[in-house]
Coordinates of C-alpha atoms and ligand atoms in Angstrom, one line a residue:
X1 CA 106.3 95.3 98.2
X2 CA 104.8 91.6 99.5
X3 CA 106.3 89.4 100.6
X4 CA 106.8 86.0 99.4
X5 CA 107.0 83.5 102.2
X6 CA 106.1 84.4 105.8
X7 CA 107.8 83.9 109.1
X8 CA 105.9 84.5 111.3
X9 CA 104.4 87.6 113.1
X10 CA 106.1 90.0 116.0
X11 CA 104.5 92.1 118.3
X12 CA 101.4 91.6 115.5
X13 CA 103.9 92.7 112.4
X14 CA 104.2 90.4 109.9
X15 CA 107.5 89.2 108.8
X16 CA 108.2 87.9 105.3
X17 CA 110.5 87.6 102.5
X18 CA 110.6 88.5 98.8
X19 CA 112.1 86.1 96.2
X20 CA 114.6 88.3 95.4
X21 CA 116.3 88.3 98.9
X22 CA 117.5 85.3 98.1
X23 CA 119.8 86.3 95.4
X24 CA 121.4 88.3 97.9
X25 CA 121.7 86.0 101.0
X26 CA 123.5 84.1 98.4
X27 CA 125.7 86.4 97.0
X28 CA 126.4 87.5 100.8
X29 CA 127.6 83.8 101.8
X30 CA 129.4 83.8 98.4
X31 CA 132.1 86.4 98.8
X32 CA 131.8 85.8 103.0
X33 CA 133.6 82.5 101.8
X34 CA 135.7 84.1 99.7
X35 CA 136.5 86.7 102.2
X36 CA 137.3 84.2 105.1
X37 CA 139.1 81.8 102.2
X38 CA 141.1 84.7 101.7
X39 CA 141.8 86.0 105.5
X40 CA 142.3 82.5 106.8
X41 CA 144.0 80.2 105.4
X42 CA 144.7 77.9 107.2
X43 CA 140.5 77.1 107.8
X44 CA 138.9 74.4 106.5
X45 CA 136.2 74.8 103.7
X46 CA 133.6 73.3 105.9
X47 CA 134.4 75.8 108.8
X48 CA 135.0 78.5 105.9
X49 CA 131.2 77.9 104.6
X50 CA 129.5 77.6 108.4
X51 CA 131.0 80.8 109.1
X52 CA 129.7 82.2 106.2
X53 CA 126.1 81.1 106.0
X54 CA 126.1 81.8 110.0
X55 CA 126.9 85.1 109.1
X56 CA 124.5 85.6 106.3
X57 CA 121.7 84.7 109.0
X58 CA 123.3 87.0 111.6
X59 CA 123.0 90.0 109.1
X60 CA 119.7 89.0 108.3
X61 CA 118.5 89.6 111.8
X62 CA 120.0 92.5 112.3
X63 CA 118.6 93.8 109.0
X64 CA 115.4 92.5 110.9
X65 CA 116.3 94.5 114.0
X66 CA 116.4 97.4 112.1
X67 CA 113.0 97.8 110.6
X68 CA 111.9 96.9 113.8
X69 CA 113.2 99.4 115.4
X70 CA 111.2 101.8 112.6
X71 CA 108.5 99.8 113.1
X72 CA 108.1 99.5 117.2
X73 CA 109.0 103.2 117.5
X74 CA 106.2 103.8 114.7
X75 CA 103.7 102.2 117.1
X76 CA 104.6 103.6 120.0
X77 CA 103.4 106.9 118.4
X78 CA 100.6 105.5 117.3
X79 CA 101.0 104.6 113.9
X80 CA 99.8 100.8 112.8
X81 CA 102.2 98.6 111.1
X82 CA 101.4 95.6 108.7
X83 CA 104.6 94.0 108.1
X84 CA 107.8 93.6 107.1
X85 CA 109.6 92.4 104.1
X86 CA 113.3 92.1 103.7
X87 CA 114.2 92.0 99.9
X88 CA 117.5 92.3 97.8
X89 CA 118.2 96.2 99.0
X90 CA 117.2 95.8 102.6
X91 CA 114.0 95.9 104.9
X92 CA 110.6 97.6 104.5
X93 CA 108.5 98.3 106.8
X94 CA 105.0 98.9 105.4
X95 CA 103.6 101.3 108.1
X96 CA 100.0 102.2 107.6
X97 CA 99.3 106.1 107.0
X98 CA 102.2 108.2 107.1
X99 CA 103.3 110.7 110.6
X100 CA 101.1 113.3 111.2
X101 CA 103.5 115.0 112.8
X102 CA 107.2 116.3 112.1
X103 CA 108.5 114.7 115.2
X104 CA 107.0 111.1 114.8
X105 CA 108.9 111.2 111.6
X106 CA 112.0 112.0 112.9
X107 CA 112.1 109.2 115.6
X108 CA 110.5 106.7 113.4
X109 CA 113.7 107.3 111.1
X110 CA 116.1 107.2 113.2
X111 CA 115.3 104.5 114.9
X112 CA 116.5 102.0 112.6
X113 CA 119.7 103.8 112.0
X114 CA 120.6 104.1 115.6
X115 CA 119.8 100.1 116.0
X116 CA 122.3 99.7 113.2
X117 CA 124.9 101.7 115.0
X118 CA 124.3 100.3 118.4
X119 CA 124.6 96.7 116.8
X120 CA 127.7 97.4 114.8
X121 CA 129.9 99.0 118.2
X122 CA 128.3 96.6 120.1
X123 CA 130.0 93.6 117.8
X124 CA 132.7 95.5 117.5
X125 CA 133.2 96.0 121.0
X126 CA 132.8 92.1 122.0
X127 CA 135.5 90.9 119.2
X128 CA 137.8 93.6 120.8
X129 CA 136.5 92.0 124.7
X130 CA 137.4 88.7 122.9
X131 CA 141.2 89.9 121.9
X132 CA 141.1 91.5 118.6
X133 CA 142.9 94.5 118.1
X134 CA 143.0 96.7 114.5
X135 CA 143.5 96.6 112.4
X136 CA 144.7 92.7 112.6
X137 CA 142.8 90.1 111.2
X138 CA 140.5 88.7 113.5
X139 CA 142.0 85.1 113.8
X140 CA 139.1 82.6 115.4
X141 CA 136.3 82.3 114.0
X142 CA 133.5 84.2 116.4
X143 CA 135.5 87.3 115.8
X144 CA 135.3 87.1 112.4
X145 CA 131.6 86.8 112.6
X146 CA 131.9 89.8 114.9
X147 CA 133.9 92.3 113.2
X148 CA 132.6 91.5 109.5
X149 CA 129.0 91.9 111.3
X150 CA 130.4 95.4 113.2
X151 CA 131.5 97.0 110.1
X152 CA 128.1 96.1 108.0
X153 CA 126.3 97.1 110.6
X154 CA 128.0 100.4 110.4
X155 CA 127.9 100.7 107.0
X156 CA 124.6 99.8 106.9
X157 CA 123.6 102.7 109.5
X158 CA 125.9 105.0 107.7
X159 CA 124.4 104.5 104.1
X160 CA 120.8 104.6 105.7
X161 CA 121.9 108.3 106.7
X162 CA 122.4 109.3 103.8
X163 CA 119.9 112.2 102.9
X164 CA 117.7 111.2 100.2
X165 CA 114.2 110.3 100.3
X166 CA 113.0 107.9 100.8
X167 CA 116.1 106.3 103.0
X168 CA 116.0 106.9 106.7
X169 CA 118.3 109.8 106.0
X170 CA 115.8 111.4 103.4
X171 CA 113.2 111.0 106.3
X172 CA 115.0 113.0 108.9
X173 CA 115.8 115.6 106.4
X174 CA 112.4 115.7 105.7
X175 CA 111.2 116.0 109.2
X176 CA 113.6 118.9 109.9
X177 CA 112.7 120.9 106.9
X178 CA 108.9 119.6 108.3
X179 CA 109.3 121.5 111.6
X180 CA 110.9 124.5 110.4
X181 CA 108.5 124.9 107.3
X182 CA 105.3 123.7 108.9
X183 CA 104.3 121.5 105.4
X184 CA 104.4 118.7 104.9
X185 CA 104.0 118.7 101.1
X186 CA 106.6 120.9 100.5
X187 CA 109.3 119.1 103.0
X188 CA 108.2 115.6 101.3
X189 CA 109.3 117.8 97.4
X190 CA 112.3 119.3 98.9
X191 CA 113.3 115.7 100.3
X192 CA 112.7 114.1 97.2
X193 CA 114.6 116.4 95.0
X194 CA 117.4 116.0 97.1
X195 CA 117.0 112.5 97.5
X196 CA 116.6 112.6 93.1
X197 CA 120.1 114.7 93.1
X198 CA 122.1 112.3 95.6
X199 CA 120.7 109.5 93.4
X200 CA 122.4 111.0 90.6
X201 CA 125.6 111.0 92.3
X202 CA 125.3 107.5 93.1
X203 CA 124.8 106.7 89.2
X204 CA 127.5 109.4 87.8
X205 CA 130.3 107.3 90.5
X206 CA 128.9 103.4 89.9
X207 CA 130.0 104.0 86.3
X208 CA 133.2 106.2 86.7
X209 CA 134.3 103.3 88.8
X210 CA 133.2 100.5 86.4
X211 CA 135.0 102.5 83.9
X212 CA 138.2 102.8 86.3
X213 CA 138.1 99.4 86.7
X214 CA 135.8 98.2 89.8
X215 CA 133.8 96.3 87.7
X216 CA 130.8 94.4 89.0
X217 CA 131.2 97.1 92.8
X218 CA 130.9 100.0 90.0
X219 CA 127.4 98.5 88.6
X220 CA 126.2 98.0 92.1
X221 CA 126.6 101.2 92.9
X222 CA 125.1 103.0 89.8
X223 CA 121.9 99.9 90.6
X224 CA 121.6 101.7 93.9
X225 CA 121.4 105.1 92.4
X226 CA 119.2 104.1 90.0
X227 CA 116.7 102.4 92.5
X228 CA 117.1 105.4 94.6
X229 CA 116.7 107.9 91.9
X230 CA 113.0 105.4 91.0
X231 CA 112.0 105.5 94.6
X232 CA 112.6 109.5 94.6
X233 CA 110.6 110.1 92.0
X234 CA 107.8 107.9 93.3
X235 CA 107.6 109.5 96.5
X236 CA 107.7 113.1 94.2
X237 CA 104.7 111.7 92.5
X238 CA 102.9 110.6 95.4
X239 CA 102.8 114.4 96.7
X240 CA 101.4 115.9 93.3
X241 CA 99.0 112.9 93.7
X242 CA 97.5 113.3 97.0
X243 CA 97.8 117.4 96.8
X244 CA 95.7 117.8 92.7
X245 CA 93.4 115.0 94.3
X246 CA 93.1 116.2 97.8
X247 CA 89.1 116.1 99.1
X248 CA 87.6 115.1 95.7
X249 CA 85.3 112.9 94.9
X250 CA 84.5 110.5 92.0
X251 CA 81.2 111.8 91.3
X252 CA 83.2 115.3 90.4
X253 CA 85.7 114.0 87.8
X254 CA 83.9 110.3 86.5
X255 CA 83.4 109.9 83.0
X256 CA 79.3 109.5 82.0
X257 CA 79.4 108.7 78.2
X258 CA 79.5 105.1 79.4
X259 CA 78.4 102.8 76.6
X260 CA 75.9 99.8 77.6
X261 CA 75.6 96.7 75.7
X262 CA 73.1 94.3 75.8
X263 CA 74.2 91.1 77.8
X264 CA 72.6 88.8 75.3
X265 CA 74.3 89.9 72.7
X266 CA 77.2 88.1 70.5
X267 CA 81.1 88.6 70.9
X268 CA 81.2 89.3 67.0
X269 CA 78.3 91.4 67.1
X270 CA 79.6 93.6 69.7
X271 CA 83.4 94.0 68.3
X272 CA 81.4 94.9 65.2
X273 CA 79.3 97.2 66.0
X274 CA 81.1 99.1 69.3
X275 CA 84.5 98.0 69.6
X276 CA 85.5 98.6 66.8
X277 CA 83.6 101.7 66.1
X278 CA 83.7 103.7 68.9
X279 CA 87.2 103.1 70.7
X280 CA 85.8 103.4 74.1
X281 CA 87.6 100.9 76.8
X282 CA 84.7 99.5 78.8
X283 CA 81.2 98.9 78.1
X284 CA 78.1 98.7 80.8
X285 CA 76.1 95.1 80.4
X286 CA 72.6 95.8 81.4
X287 CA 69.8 93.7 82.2
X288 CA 66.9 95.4 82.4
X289 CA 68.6 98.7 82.8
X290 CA 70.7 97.5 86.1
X291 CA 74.3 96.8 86.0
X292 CA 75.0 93.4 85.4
X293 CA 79.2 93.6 85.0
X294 CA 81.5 95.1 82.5
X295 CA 82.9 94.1 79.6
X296 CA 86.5 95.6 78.1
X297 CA 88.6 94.9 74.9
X298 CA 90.8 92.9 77.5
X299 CA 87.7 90.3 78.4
X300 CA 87.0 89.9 74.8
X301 CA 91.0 88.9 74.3
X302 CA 90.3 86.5 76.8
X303 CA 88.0 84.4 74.0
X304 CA 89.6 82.6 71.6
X305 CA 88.3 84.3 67.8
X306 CA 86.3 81.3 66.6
X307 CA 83.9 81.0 69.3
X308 CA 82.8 84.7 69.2
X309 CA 79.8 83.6 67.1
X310 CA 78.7 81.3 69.8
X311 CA 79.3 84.0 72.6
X312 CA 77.6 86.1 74.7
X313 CA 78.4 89.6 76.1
X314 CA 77.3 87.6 79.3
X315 CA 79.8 84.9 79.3
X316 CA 82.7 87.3 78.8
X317 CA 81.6 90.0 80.8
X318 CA 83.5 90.1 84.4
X319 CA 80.4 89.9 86.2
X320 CA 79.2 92.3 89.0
X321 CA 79.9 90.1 92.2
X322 CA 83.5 89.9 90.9
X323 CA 83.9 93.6 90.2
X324 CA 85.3 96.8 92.8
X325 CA 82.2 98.7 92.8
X326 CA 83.0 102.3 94.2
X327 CA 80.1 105.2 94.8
X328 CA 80.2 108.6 93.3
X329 CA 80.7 109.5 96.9
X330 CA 84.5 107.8 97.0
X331 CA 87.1 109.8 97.6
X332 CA 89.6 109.9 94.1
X333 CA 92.3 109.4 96.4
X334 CA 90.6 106.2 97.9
X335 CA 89.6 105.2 94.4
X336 CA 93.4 105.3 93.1
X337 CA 94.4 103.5 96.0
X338 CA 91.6 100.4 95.1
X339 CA 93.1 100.2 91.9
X340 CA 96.5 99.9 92.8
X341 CA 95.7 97.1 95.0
X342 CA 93.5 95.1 92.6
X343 CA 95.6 96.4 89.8
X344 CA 92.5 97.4 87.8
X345 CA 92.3 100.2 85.4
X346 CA 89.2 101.4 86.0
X347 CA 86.3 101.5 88.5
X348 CA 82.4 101.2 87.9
X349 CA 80.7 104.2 89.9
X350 CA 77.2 102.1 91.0
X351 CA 74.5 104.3 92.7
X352 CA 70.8 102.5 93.7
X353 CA 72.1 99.4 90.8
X354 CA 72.6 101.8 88.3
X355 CA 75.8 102.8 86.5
X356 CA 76.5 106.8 86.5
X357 CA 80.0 106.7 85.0
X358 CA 83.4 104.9 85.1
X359 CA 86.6 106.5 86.8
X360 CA 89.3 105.1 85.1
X361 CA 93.4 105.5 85.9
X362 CA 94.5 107.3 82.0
X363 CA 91.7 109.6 82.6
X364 CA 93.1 110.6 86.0
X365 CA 96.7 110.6 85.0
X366 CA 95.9 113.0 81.7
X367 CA 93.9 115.5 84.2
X368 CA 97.2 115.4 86.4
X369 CA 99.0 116.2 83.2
X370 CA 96.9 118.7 82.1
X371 CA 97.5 120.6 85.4
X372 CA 101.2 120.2 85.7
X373 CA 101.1 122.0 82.2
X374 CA 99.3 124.8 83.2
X375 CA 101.6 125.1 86.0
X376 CA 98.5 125.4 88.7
X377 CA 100.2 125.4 92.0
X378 CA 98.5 122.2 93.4
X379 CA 96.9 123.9 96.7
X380 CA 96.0 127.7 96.0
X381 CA 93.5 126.6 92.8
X382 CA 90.0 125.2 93.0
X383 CA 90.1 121.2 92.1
X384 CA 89.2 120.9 88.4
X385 CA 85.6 119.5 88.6
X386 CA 83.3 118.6 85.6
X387 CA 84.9 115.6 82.8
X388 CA 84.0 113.8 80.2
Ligands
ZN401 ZN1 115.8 102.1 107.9

């Protein structure tokens, strides 16, 4: 996830927000008004709504304080972090590479977790210092900023725990199973299914509480499952991924049957005579025999109809400067990776100027099919090599 608008940077991480944390700082000030509306009477609404937006702030730092603790425990063992983003369900740390070892996992974890918990007694413990008892009210305003931040801290340490991938919980799961099975692949599946099944839960009680009456709190719930149950899956993926894709290169798997046009050609002339005919998604421009840039059904969309007569392959084409070139040398997994980040479908494979084929996402995603239907057990089979 990236963030929208940057704060600043701590300890060289980079801390932003997304737009849609927003919609929850708000909603949190909301019923914190309510709340205190509610609690305390006898309060003003101008104290009522300082307390409240003080508090939203307050929880956002220690929502803050918790991916930092992830993330400054993640660089202590050597692991490079980016940033961090808080957005409507939390914080994320984006951590660069993943633990290479079963015990960095574990304290990278449960590091946020335990800053939650210390944070929440500690709160706790100053409104208590500062004379309230439970389970009384808190009657000034600091201790209600205390105790309402003590129990979401709490919570929030306690709902972190619990064991599905890819919350803090799923993590320490997964390290534990990690250390006592010695693979990681198969500790990040078992993790995940878990994390898929507790997921479930969350959905099956959101809506047998909206149906019992909980209303909006039920739909909250069963939107939590359902992100979780998302993120599960994602993280499921992720494994089958990296494990069919593991060590192969482009060169092993690109497709060759790469169609080039001539750049001086006409937009008409080309939907004519290869669009149209042959169905392929992306067409070589050559000059001279060297790659020039591509040209895809997209580009041509791009052009409004009635100046396809007066336009050239060459003015359409996304030219090469502006193109991801890779090498058949790439690694498939680095390759997937570049398209996700420049949210590209496919990737010219350029050796010496010249085009040898195109690796495109579809054509990777049916070989992963294809596998998964012949049940090939991901690591004990040879990679499937020739395509196309
Ligand atoms: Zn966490």
């Amino acid at each position: 996830m990236k963030s929208n608008i940057k704060l600043g940077t701590i300890h060289g991480i980079e801390i932003g927000l997304h737009y849609s944390w927003f919609i929850i700082a708000a909603l949190i000030a909301f019923s914190l008004g309510e709340h205190f509306r509610q609690v305390n009477p006898n309060w003003s609404t101008n104290q009522i709504w300082t307390i409240a937006l003080l508090t939203a702030v307050l929880f956002f730092v220690s929502l803050l304080l918790h991916e930092l603790s992830h993330s400054l425990v993640a660089q202590t063992r050597g692991l490079k972090v980016k940033s961090i983003t808080l957005f409507a369900l939390g914080g994320v740390s984006q951590i660069e590479g993943d633990a290479t070892d079963a015990k960095t996992e574990f304290w990278v974890a449960i590091a946020g977790p335990i800053a939650s918990l210390v944070i929440g007694f500690g709160c706790l413990a100053l409104a208590a210092g500062l004379g309230w008892r439970r389970p009384a009210e808190p009657r000034t305003g600091v201790t209600a900023v205390l105790v309402w931040l003590g129990y979401i801290n709490v919570a929030l340490a306690v709902f972190n725990m619990i064991p599905g991938f890819p919350l803090d919980g799923g993590r320490v799961l997964r390290s534990i199973v990690w250390a006592i099975t010695k693979n990681a692949d198969r500790s990040t599946r078992i993790a995940a299914r878990i994390g898929q099944f507790v997921a479930f839960l969350f959905i099956l009680d959101g809506i047998w509480q909206f149906f019992s009456g909980a209303g909006f709190g039920g739909l909250w719930i069963a939107f939590i499952g359902w992100f979780l149950m998302d993120a599960a899956k994602a993280s499921y993926a992720q494994v089958e991924i990296t494990a069919a894709f593991q060590g192969m290169r482009v060169s092993s798997l690109m497709s060759r049957d790469c169609i080039t046009v001539n750049r001086g050609m006409s937009l008409q002339e080309f939907v004519d005579t290869y669009l149209l005919k042959t169905g392929q998604r992306c067409y070589a421009v050559e000059d001279q025999s060297l790659l020039v840039g591509l040209i895809t059904p997209r580009d041509v969309g791009a052009i409004p109809r009635e100046l396809w007569d007066k336009t050239t392959v060459r003015d359409a084409m996304r030219p090469l400067a502006k193109l991801h070139i890779i090498t058949p040398d790439t690694q498939v997994l680095d390759a997937l990776k570049l398209m996700a980040a420049n949210d590209v479908n496919q990737l010219p494979v350029v050796a010496n100027g010249t085009l040898q084929g195109v690796v495109s996402r579809s054509q990777l995603m049916q070989l992963l099919q294809a596998r998964s239907e012949l049940h090939l057990p991901t690591t004990q089979y040879p990679p499937i090599t020739a395509h196309g």
